[in-house]
Amino acid sequence: MLRQMLDKVEPLFHKGGPLEKLYPLYEANDTFLYTPGEVAHGKTHIRDAIDTKRMMSMVILALLPCIFMACYNTGYQAQKTIALTGYTPPIHDVGEMIWSGSWRYAALEAIGVNVAGLEGGFLSPQNILPCFIHGLLFFLPVYIVCMAVGGTCELIFSVIRGHEINEGFLVTGMLFPLTLPATIPLWQVAVGIAFGVVIGKEIFGGTGKNFLNPALTARAFLYFAYPKQISGDKVWTAVGTFGETATSDAVDGYSGATMLGYVANAKEGTVSEVITQMGVDTTSATDWWSCFIGNIHGSMGETSTLACLIGAVILIATGVGSWRTMAGVVGGMVAFSGLLAMLGFDSPIMNLGPQWHLVIGGFAFGTVFMSTDPVSSAMTNSGRIYYGVLIGFLTILVRAINPAFPEGIMLAILFANVFAPLIDWFVVQRNIKRREARYAT
């Protein structure tokens, strides 16, 4: 029936029809729901089992573990903060006090969730489902704003240029919210994604012609334009956005740095001493396994190295993500951070071993999902390795040398994006010279 409805209204969007200008919007919905009926003709095309739609679907599939952890960990950190700031027991009484007047409280009541009636109290950090729902109520608004504003920008450019809306925005619209803290104002999400789509992609001609990763361009814009909300030495705890008196008191009683920020700002001491001291100064987990699983503070989708590894397996197995790029990034990071650690500098961040760099900050997320962008990364196989090594090296360089920007992989990937065409050019020229030398003999 849906197919018949789409076929019935399709002529309205064709050239000369009353809705001609809105054809990209019709085409986007038709392509999203069904496989396009048109196929390429002629001898200049190569048949392949994968197209842009399937490739983007695989990326979304690979992101599912990170999305789950984004929702769960956001709720877990908020509920743990409430529990650790002297509002226990009973947690559910405090929950009612904090949630009263919040639209999230009303939303839960509307779908039949009894906040105070769940076992252990809805705000108990020990319950996985309430933690997930709690975090989902923070993730969804950011995602919806991102898709609405970014999608509108895509639609406007598609209408003006007369081409289809590309599926690539579905991935950009999912990656960007995962790189943001739960407490970010929604208007900043709108400004950021608009900047990323327009300046990072459309101004260069749209999907396939951009040399910068649009999601990272958007995040970099927010990073420098609004550093108070997206960086700094305070943890990003979702509970802070409730805005009620009790919540404000709770957040005032709990503050501290993320592990990457804490180590970067430490002036002296060994790495183990700094991490131990962080456990004393804050209530954040400081053991390696917690960092690996993702039960730590940070941007919503970047905390879990385990979830990123699952995504990496899916991308590599389906041929969507380049293992050469990922291996290059990890190799560059291990080599340079290992070298700095062996040289024995006084700064704790310079002595931080590669095993810690792997699991803190956004290194794993950037390695798996950002550096492997098929448009903005290197295209040649050898070039992908060099490109990855450059990202790994620059990430540690930014983290260790400039503590003002401890999250180095975002800047490293954007910088490597600029050099990707040059890397490919040198690789191609080297292969041409080798072939010429082989034929000469």
Coordinates of C-alpha atoms in Angstrom, one line a residue:
M1 CA 0.0 0.0 0.0
L2 CA 2.9 2.4 0.9
R3 CA 4.5 1.6 -2.5
Q4 CA 1.3 2.4 -4.3
M5 CA 0.9 5.7 -2.4
L6 CA 4.5 6.7 -3.3
D7 CA 3.9 5.8 -7.0
K8 CA 0.7 7.7 -7.0
V9 CA 2.2 11.0 -5.8
E10 CA 5.4 10.7 -7.7
P11 CA 4.3 12.6 -10.8
L12 CA 3.6 15.6 -8.6
F13 CA 7.3 15.9 -7.9
H14 CA 8.5 15.4 -11.5
K15 CA 9.6 18.3 -13.7
G16 CA 6.6 20.5 -14.5
G17 CA 4.6 19.2 -11.5
P18 CA 3.3 21.4 -8.7
L19 CA 5.9 20.0 -6.2
E20 CA 8.8 19.9 -8.6
K21 CA 11.1 21.8 -6.2
L22 CA 10.5 19.2 -3.5
Y23 CA 11.6 16.2 -5.6
P24 CA 14.8 15.7 -3.5
L25 CA 12.6 15.3 -0.4
Y26 CA 10.3 12.7 -2.2
E27 CA 13.3 10.9 -3.5
A28 CA 15.0 10.7 -0.1
N29 CA 12.0 9.1 1.5
D30 CA 11.4 6.7 -1.4
T31 CA 15.1 5.6 -1.4
F32 CA 15.0 5.3 2.4
L33 CA 12.0 3.0 2.3
Y34 CA 12.7 1.0 -0.9
T35 CA 15.5 0.1 -3.2
P36 CA 15.6 2.5 -6.2
G37 CA 13.9 1.1 -9.3
E38 CA 16.3 2.8 -11.7
V39 CA 19.5 1.0 -12.6
A40 CA 22.5 2.3 -14.5
H41 CA 22.9 1.5 -18.2
G42 CA 25.8 1.4 -20.6
K43 CA 29.3 -0.1 -20.5
T44 CA 31.0 2.5 -18.3
H45 CA 29.6 1.3 -15.1
I46 CA 30.9 -1.4 -12.7
R47 CA 28.4 -3.7 -11.1
D48 CA 28.9 -4.1 -7.3
A49 CA 26.9 -5.6 -4.5
I50 CA 27.3 -2.5 -2.4
D51 CA 26.1 1.1 -2.9
T52 CA 26.1 4.2 -0.8
K53 CA 22.8 3.2 0.9
R54 CA 24.1 -0.2 1.9
M55 CA 27.5 1.2 3.0
M56 CA 25.8 3.8 5.2
S57 CA 23.5 1.1 6.6
M58 CA 26.6 -0.9 7.6
V59 CA 28.1 2.1 9.4
I60 CA 24.9 2.7 11.3
L61 CA 24.9 -1.1 12.3
A62 CA 28.5 -0.7 13.5
L63 CA 27.5 2.3 15.6
L64 CA 24.7 0.5 17.5
P65 CA 27.0 -0.7 20.4
C66 CA 28.3 2.9 20.8
I67 CA 24.7 4.2 20.7
F68 CA 23.7 1.7 23.4
M69 CA 26.7 2.7 25.6
A70 CA 25.9 6.4 24.9
C71 CA 22.5 6.0 26.4
Y72 CA 23.4 3.6 29.2
N73 CA 26.6 5.4 30.4
T74 CA 25.0 8.8 30.3
G75 CA 22.2 7.6 32.6
Y76 CA 24.6 5.6 34.7
Q77 CA 26.9 8.5 35.4
A78 CA 24.0 10.8 36.2
Q79 CA 22.4 8.3 38.6
K80 CA 25.8 7.4 40.2
T81 CA 26.3 11.1 40.8
I82 CA 23.0 11.5 42.5
A83 CA 23.7 8.5 44.6
L84 CA 27.1 9.7 45.6
T85 CA 26.1 13.2 46.6
G86 CA 24.3 12.3 49.8
Y87 CA 20.8 11.8 48.5
T88 CA 20.6 8.1 49.4
P89 CA 18.5 6.4 50.6
P90 CA 15.8 6.4 49.4
I91 CA 16.9 7.3 45.9
H92 CA 13.4 7.2 44.5
D93 CA 12.2 10.0 46.8
V94 CA 15.1 12.2 45.6
G95 CA 14.3 11.1 42.0
E96 CA 10.8 12.4 42.3
M97 CA 12.0 15.7 43.8
I98 CA 14.5 16.2 41.0
W99 CA 12.3 15.0 38.2
S100 CA 9.3 17.0 39.2
G101 CA 8.7 19.8 36.7
S102 CA 11.0 18.2 34.2
W103 CA 9.7 17.3 30.7
R104 CA 11.6 14.0 31.1
Y105 CA 9.6 13.2 34.2
A106 CA 6.4 13.9 32.3
A107 CA 7.5 11.8 29.4
L108 CA 8.2 8.8 31.6
E109 CA 4.8 9.2 33.3
A110 CA 3.2 9.4 29.9
I111 CA 4.6 6.1 28.8
G112 CA 3.6 4.5 32.0
V113 CA 7.0 4.3 33.8
N114 CA 6.6 4.5 37.6
V115 CA 9.7 6.4 38.6
A116 CA 9.5 5.5 42.3
G117 CA 8.1 2.1 41.8
L118 CA 10.9 0.2 40.1
E119 CA 13.0 -2.1 42.2
G120 CA 15.8 -0.3 43.9
G121 CA 14.3 3.1 42.7
F122 CA 14.4 4.4 39.2
L123 CA 17.5 6.5 39.8
S124 CA 19.6 3.6 41.2
P125 CA 22.8 3.2 39.1
Q126 CA 22.6 -0.5 39.6
N127 CA 19.6 -1.0 37.2
I128 CA 20.6 -1.2 33.6
L129 CA 17.2 -0.4 32.0
P130 CA 16.5 2.8 34.0
C131 CA 20.1 3.9 33.3
F132 CA 19.5 3.3 29.6
I133 CA 16.1 5.1 29.6
H134 CA 17.6 8.0 31.6
G135 CA 20.4 8.4 29.1
L136 CA 18.1 8.0 26.1
L137 CA 16.1 11.0 27.3
F138 CA 19.3 13.1 26.9
F139 CA 20.6 11.5 23.7
L140 CA 17.3 11.7 21.7
P141 CA 16.8 15.5 21.8
V142 CA 20.4 16.0 20.6
Y143 CA 19.9 13.5 17.8
I144 CA 16.5 14.9 16.8
V145 CA 17.8 18.4 16.6
C146 CA 20.8 17.3 14.7
M147 CA 18.7 15.4 12.1
A148 CA 16.2 18.2 11.8
V149 CA 18.6 21.1 11.3
G150 CA 21.2 19.1 9.3
G151 CA 18.5 17.5 7.2
T152 CA 17.0 20.9 6.4
C153 CA 20.4 22.2 5.3
E154 CA 20.8 19.1 3.0
L155 CA 17.3 19.6 1.6
I156 CA 17.9 23.3 0.8
F157 CA 21.1 22.6 -1.1
S158 CA 19.5 19.6 -2.9
V159 CA 16.6 21.8 -4.0
I160 CA 18.8 24.6 -5.2
R161 CA 21.2 22.3 -7.0
G162 CA 18.5 19.9 -8.2
H163 CA 20.1 16.7 -7.0
E164 CA 19.0 14.0 -4.6
I165 CA 19.6 14.0 -0.8
N166 CA 22.5 11.7 -0.2
E167 CA 22.3 9.0 2.4
G168 CA 25.7 10.1 3.8
F169 CA 23.9 12.6 6.0
L170 CA 22.4 9.7 8.0
V171 CA 25.9 8.8 9.1
T172 CA 27.0 12.3 9.8
G173 CA 23.8 12.9 11.7
M174 CA 24.5 9.9 13.9
L175 CA 28.2 10.5 14.4
F176 CA 28.0 14.1 15.5
P177 CA 25.6 13.6 18.5
L178 CA 27.9 10.7 19.8
T179 CA 30.8 13.1 20.0
L180 CA 28.9 15.6 22.2
P181 CA 28.5 15.8 26.0
A182 CA 25.0 15.1 27.3
T183 CA 24.8 18.6 28.8
I184 CA 25.3 20.6 25.6
P185 CA 22.6 23.1 24.9
L186 CA 20.4 22.1 21.9
W187 CA 20.9 25.4 20.2
Q188 CA 24.6 24.7 20.0
V189 CA 23.8 21.3 18.5
A190 CA 21.8 23.1 15.8
V191 CA 24.5 25.7 15.1
G192 CA 27.3 23.0 15.0
I193 CA 25.6 20.6 12.6
A194 CA 24.6 23.5 10.3
F195 CA 28.2 24.6 10.2
G196 CA 29.4 21.1 9.6
V197 CA 27.0 20.4 6.7
V198 CA 27.3 23.7 5.0
I199 CA 31.0 24.6 5.6
G200 CA 32.4 21.1 5.9
K201 CA 30.5 19.6 2.9
E202 CA 28.0 21.5 0.8
I203 CA 30.2 24.5 0.1
F204 CA 32.6 22.2 -1.7
G205 CA 29.9 20.5 -3.8
G206 CA 28.3 18.0 -1.5
T207 CA 28.9 14.4 -0.6
G208 CA 31.9 12.9 -2.3
K209 CA 33.5 16.3 -2.9
N210 CA 34.3 17.4 0.7
F211 CA 37.8 17.0 1.9
L212 CA 37.0 17.4 5.6
N213 CA 34.9 15.1 7.7
P214 CA 31.6 17.0 8.2
A215 CA 30.9 15.6 11.7
L216 CA 34.4 16.5 12.9
T217 CA 34.2 19.9 11.3
A218 CA 31.0 20.5 13.3
R219 CA 32.6 19.3 16.5
A220 CA 35.7 21.4 15.9
F221 CA 33.6 24.5 15.4
L222 CA 31.8 23.9 18.7
Y223 CA 35.2 23.1 20.4
F224 CA 36.6 26.5 19.6
A225 CA 33.4 28.6 19.5
Y226 CA 31.9 27.3 22.8
P227 CA 34.7 25.8 24.8
K228 CA 32.9 26.2 28.1
Q229 CA 30.3 23.6 27.2
I230 CA 32.4 21.1 25.2
S231 CA 35.8 21.2 27.0
G232 CA 37.3 22.2 30.2
D233 CA 38.1 20.4 33.5
K234 CA 34.6 19.6 34.7
V235 CA 32.9 16.3 34.1
W236 CA 29.9 16.2 31.8
T237 CA 27.2 14.8 34.1
A238 CA 23.7 14.7 32.6
V239 CA 22.1 15.3 35.9
G240 CA 23.3 18.9 35.7
T241 CA 20.7 19.8 33.1
F242 CA 17.6 19.2 35.2
G243 CA 17.9 22.7 36.5
E244 CA 15.9 22.1 39.7
T245 CA 17.2 23.2 43.0
A246 CA 18.0 19.8 44.3
T247 CA 19.9 18.9 41.1
S248 CA 22.0 22.1 41.3
D249 CA 23.0 21.2 44.8
A250 CA 23.9 17.7 43.7
V251 CA 26.2 19.0 40.9
D252 CA 27.8 21.6 43.1
G253 CA 28.8 18.8 45.4
Y254 CA 30.4 16.8 42.6
S255 CA 33.0 18.1 40.1
G256 CA 36.2 16.9 38.7
A257 CA 38.1 16.3 35.5
T258 CA 37.9 13.5 32.9
M259 CA 40.9 11.2 33.1
L260 CA 42.5 12.7 30.0
G261 CA 42.0 16.2 31.3
Y262 CA 43.2 15.3 34.8
V263 CA 46.4 13.7 33.6
A264 CA 47.0 16.5 31.0
N265 CA 46.8 19.1 33.8
A266 CA 48.9 17.2 36.3
K267 CA 52.3 19.0 36.8
E268 CA 54.3 16.2 38.6
G269 CA 54.2 12.6 39.8
T270 CA 54.2 9.3 38.0
V271 CA 51.2 8.1 36.0
S272 CA 50.1 5.7 38.6
E273 CA 50.3 8.4 41.3
V274 CA 48.3 10.8 39.3
I275 CA 45.6 8.3 38.5
T276 CA 45.4 7.2 42.1
Q277 CA 45.1 10.9 43.2
M278 CA 42.3 11.3 40.7
G279 CA 40.4 8.5 42.4
V280 CA 40.8 10.5 45.6
D281 CA 39.8 13.9 44.2
T282 CA 36.9 12.7 42.2
T283 CA 34.3 9.9 42.2
S284 CA 35.2 8.8 38.7
A285 CA 36.4 5.2 37.9
T286 CA 40.2 5.2 37.4
D287 CA 40.9 1.5 36.6
W288 CA 41.8 0.4 33.0
W289 CA 39.0 -2.0 32.6
S290 CA 36.3 0.6 33.5
C291 CA 37.9 2.9 30.9
F292 CA 37.9 0.0 28.3
I293 CA 34.2 -0.9 29.0
G294 CA 33.2 2.8 29.0
N295 CA 31.9 3.4 32.5
I296 CA 33.6 6.8 32.7
H297 CA 32.8 10.4 32.0
G298 CA 33.1 11.8 28.5
S299 CA 31.3 12.5 25.3
M300 CA 28.2 10.3 25.0
G301 CA 29.4 7.8 22.4
E302 CA 33.1 8.0 22.8
T303 CA 33.8 6.4 26.2
S304 CA 33.6 2.7 25.4
T305 CA 36.6 1.2 23.6
L306 CA 34.9 -2.2 23.7
A307 CA 31.9 -0.8 21.7
C308 CA 34.2 0.7 19.2
L309 CA 36.1 -2.6 18.8
I310 CA 32.8 -4.3 18.0
G311 CA 32.1 -1.6 15.4
A312 CA 35.6 -2.1 14.0
V313 CA 35.0 -5.8 13.5
I314 CA 31.7 -5.1 11.6
L315 CA 33.3 -2.4 9.4
I316 CA 36.3 -4.5 8.5
A317 CA 34.3 -7.7 7.9
T318 CA 31.9 -5.9 5.5
G319 CA 34.7 -4.0 3.7
V320 CA 33.3 -0.6 4.6
G321 CA 36.1 0.4 7.0
S322 CA 39.8 0.2 6.1
W323 CA 41.8 -2.0 8.5
R324 CA 45.0 -0.3 7.1
T325 CA 43.8 3.1 8.3
M326 CA 42.8 1.8 11.8
A327 CA 46.1 -0.2 12.1
G328 CA 48.1 2.9 11.0
V329 CA 46.4 5.1 13.7
V330 CA 47.0 2.6 16.5
G331 CA 50.6 2.0 15.3
G332 CA 51.4 5.7 15.1
M333 CA 49.9 6.2 18.6
V334 CA 51.8 3.2 20.1
A335 CA 55.1 4.2 18.6
F336 CA 55.1 7.8 19.5
S337 CA 53.5 7.5 23.0
G338 CA 55.9 4.6 23.7
L339 CA 58.9 6.7 22.7
L340 CA 57.8 9.6 24.9
A341 CA 57.3 7.2 27.8
M342 CA 60.8 5.7 27.4
L343 CA 62.4 9.2 27.3
G344 CA 61.2 9.8 30.8
F345 CA 59.9 13.4 30.8
D346 CA 58.6 14.9 34.0
S347 CA 55.1 15.6 32.7
P348 CA 52.7 12.7 33.5
I349 CA 50.8 13.1 30.2
M350 CA 54.1 12.4 28.3
N351 CA 54.7 9.3 30.4
L352 CA 51.2 8.0 29.8
G353 CA 51.6 4.6 28.2
P354 CA 49.8 3.6 24.9
Q355 CA 47.5 1.2 26.8
W356 CA 46.0 4.3 28.5
H357 CA 45.8 6.5 25.4
L358 CA 43.8 3.7 23.7
V359 CA 41.0 3.7 26.3
I360 CA 40.7 7.3 27.4
G361 CA 39.3 10.3 25.4
G362 CA 37.9 9.8 22.0
F363 CA 40.8 7.9 20.5
A364 CA 39.0 4.6 19.8
F365 CA 35.9 6.3 18.4
G366 CA 37.9 8.5 16.2
T367 CA 40.1 5.6 15.0
V368 CA 37.2 3.4 14.0
F369 CA 34.5 5.8 12.7
M370 CA 36.2 9.1 11.9
S371 CA 39.5 8.3 10.4
T372 CA 38.0 5.7 8.0
D373 CA 35.6 8.1 6.3
P374 CA 35.9 6.9 2.7
V375 CA 35.6 10.5 1.3
S376 CA 38.0 12.5 3.4
S377 CA 40.7 9.8 4.0
A378 CA 43.4 8.5 1.7
M379 CA 42.3 6.3 -1.2
T380 CA 45.3 4.2 -1.9
N381 CA 46.1 1.2 0.2
S382 CA 49.7 2.3 1.1
G383 CA 48.4 5.9 1.5
R384 CA 45.9 4.7 4.1
I385 CA 48.7 3.3 6.3
Y386 CA 50.7 6.5 6.1
Y387 CA 47.5 8.5 6.7
G388 CA 46.7 6.5 9.8
V389 CA 50.2 6.8 11.2
L390 CA 50.1 10.5 10.7
I391 CA 46.8 10.7 12.7
G392 CA 48.2 8.5 15.5
F393 CA 51.4 10.6 15.7
L394 CA 49.5 13.9 15.7
T395 CA 47.0 12.7 18.3
I396 CA 49.8 12.1 20.8
L397 CA 51.6 15.3 19.8
V398 CA 48.5 17.4 20.6
R399 CA 47.7 15.5 23.8
A400 CA 51.2 15.6 25.2
I401 CA 52.6 18.9 23.9
N402 CA 49.5 21.1 24.3
P403 CA 47.5 20.3 27.4
A404 CA 45.0 23.1 26.5
F405 CA 43.6 20.7 23.9
P406 CA 43.9 17.2 25.5
E407 CA 41.5 15.6 23.0
G408 CA 43.9 15.5 20.1
I409 CA 42.4 13.0 17.7
M410 CA 39.8 15.4 16.4
L411 CA 42.4 17.9 15.4
A412 CA 44.7 15.2 14.1
I413 CA 42.1 13.7 11.8
L414 CA 41.1 17.1 10.4
F415 CA 44.8 17.9 9.8
A416 CA 45.3 14.5 8.1
N417 CA 42.2 15.1 5.9
V418 CA 44.0 18.1 4.4
F419 CA 47.1 16.0 3.6
A420 CA 45.2 12.9 2.4
P421 CA 45.2 14.0 -1.3
L422 CA 48.9 14.8 -1.1
I423 CA 49.7 11.4 0.4
D424 CA 47.8 9.6 -2.4
W425 CA 49.7 11.7 -5.0
F426 CA 53.1 10.6 -3.6
V427 CA 52.0 7.0 -3.5
V428 CA 50.7 7.1 -7.1
Q429 CA 53.9 8.8 -8.3
R430 CA 56.0 6.3 -6.5
N431 CA 54.2 3.4 -8.2
I432 CA 54.5 5.1 -11.6
K433 CA 58.3 5.4 -11.1
R434 CA 58.6 1.8 -10.0
R435 CA 56.6 0.6 -13.0
E436 CA 58.7 2.7 -15.4
A437 CA 61.9 1.3 -13.8
R438 CA 60.6 -2.2 -14.2
Y439 CA 59.7 -1.7 -17.8
A440 CA 63.0 -0.1 -18.5
T441 CA 64.9 -3.2 -17.4

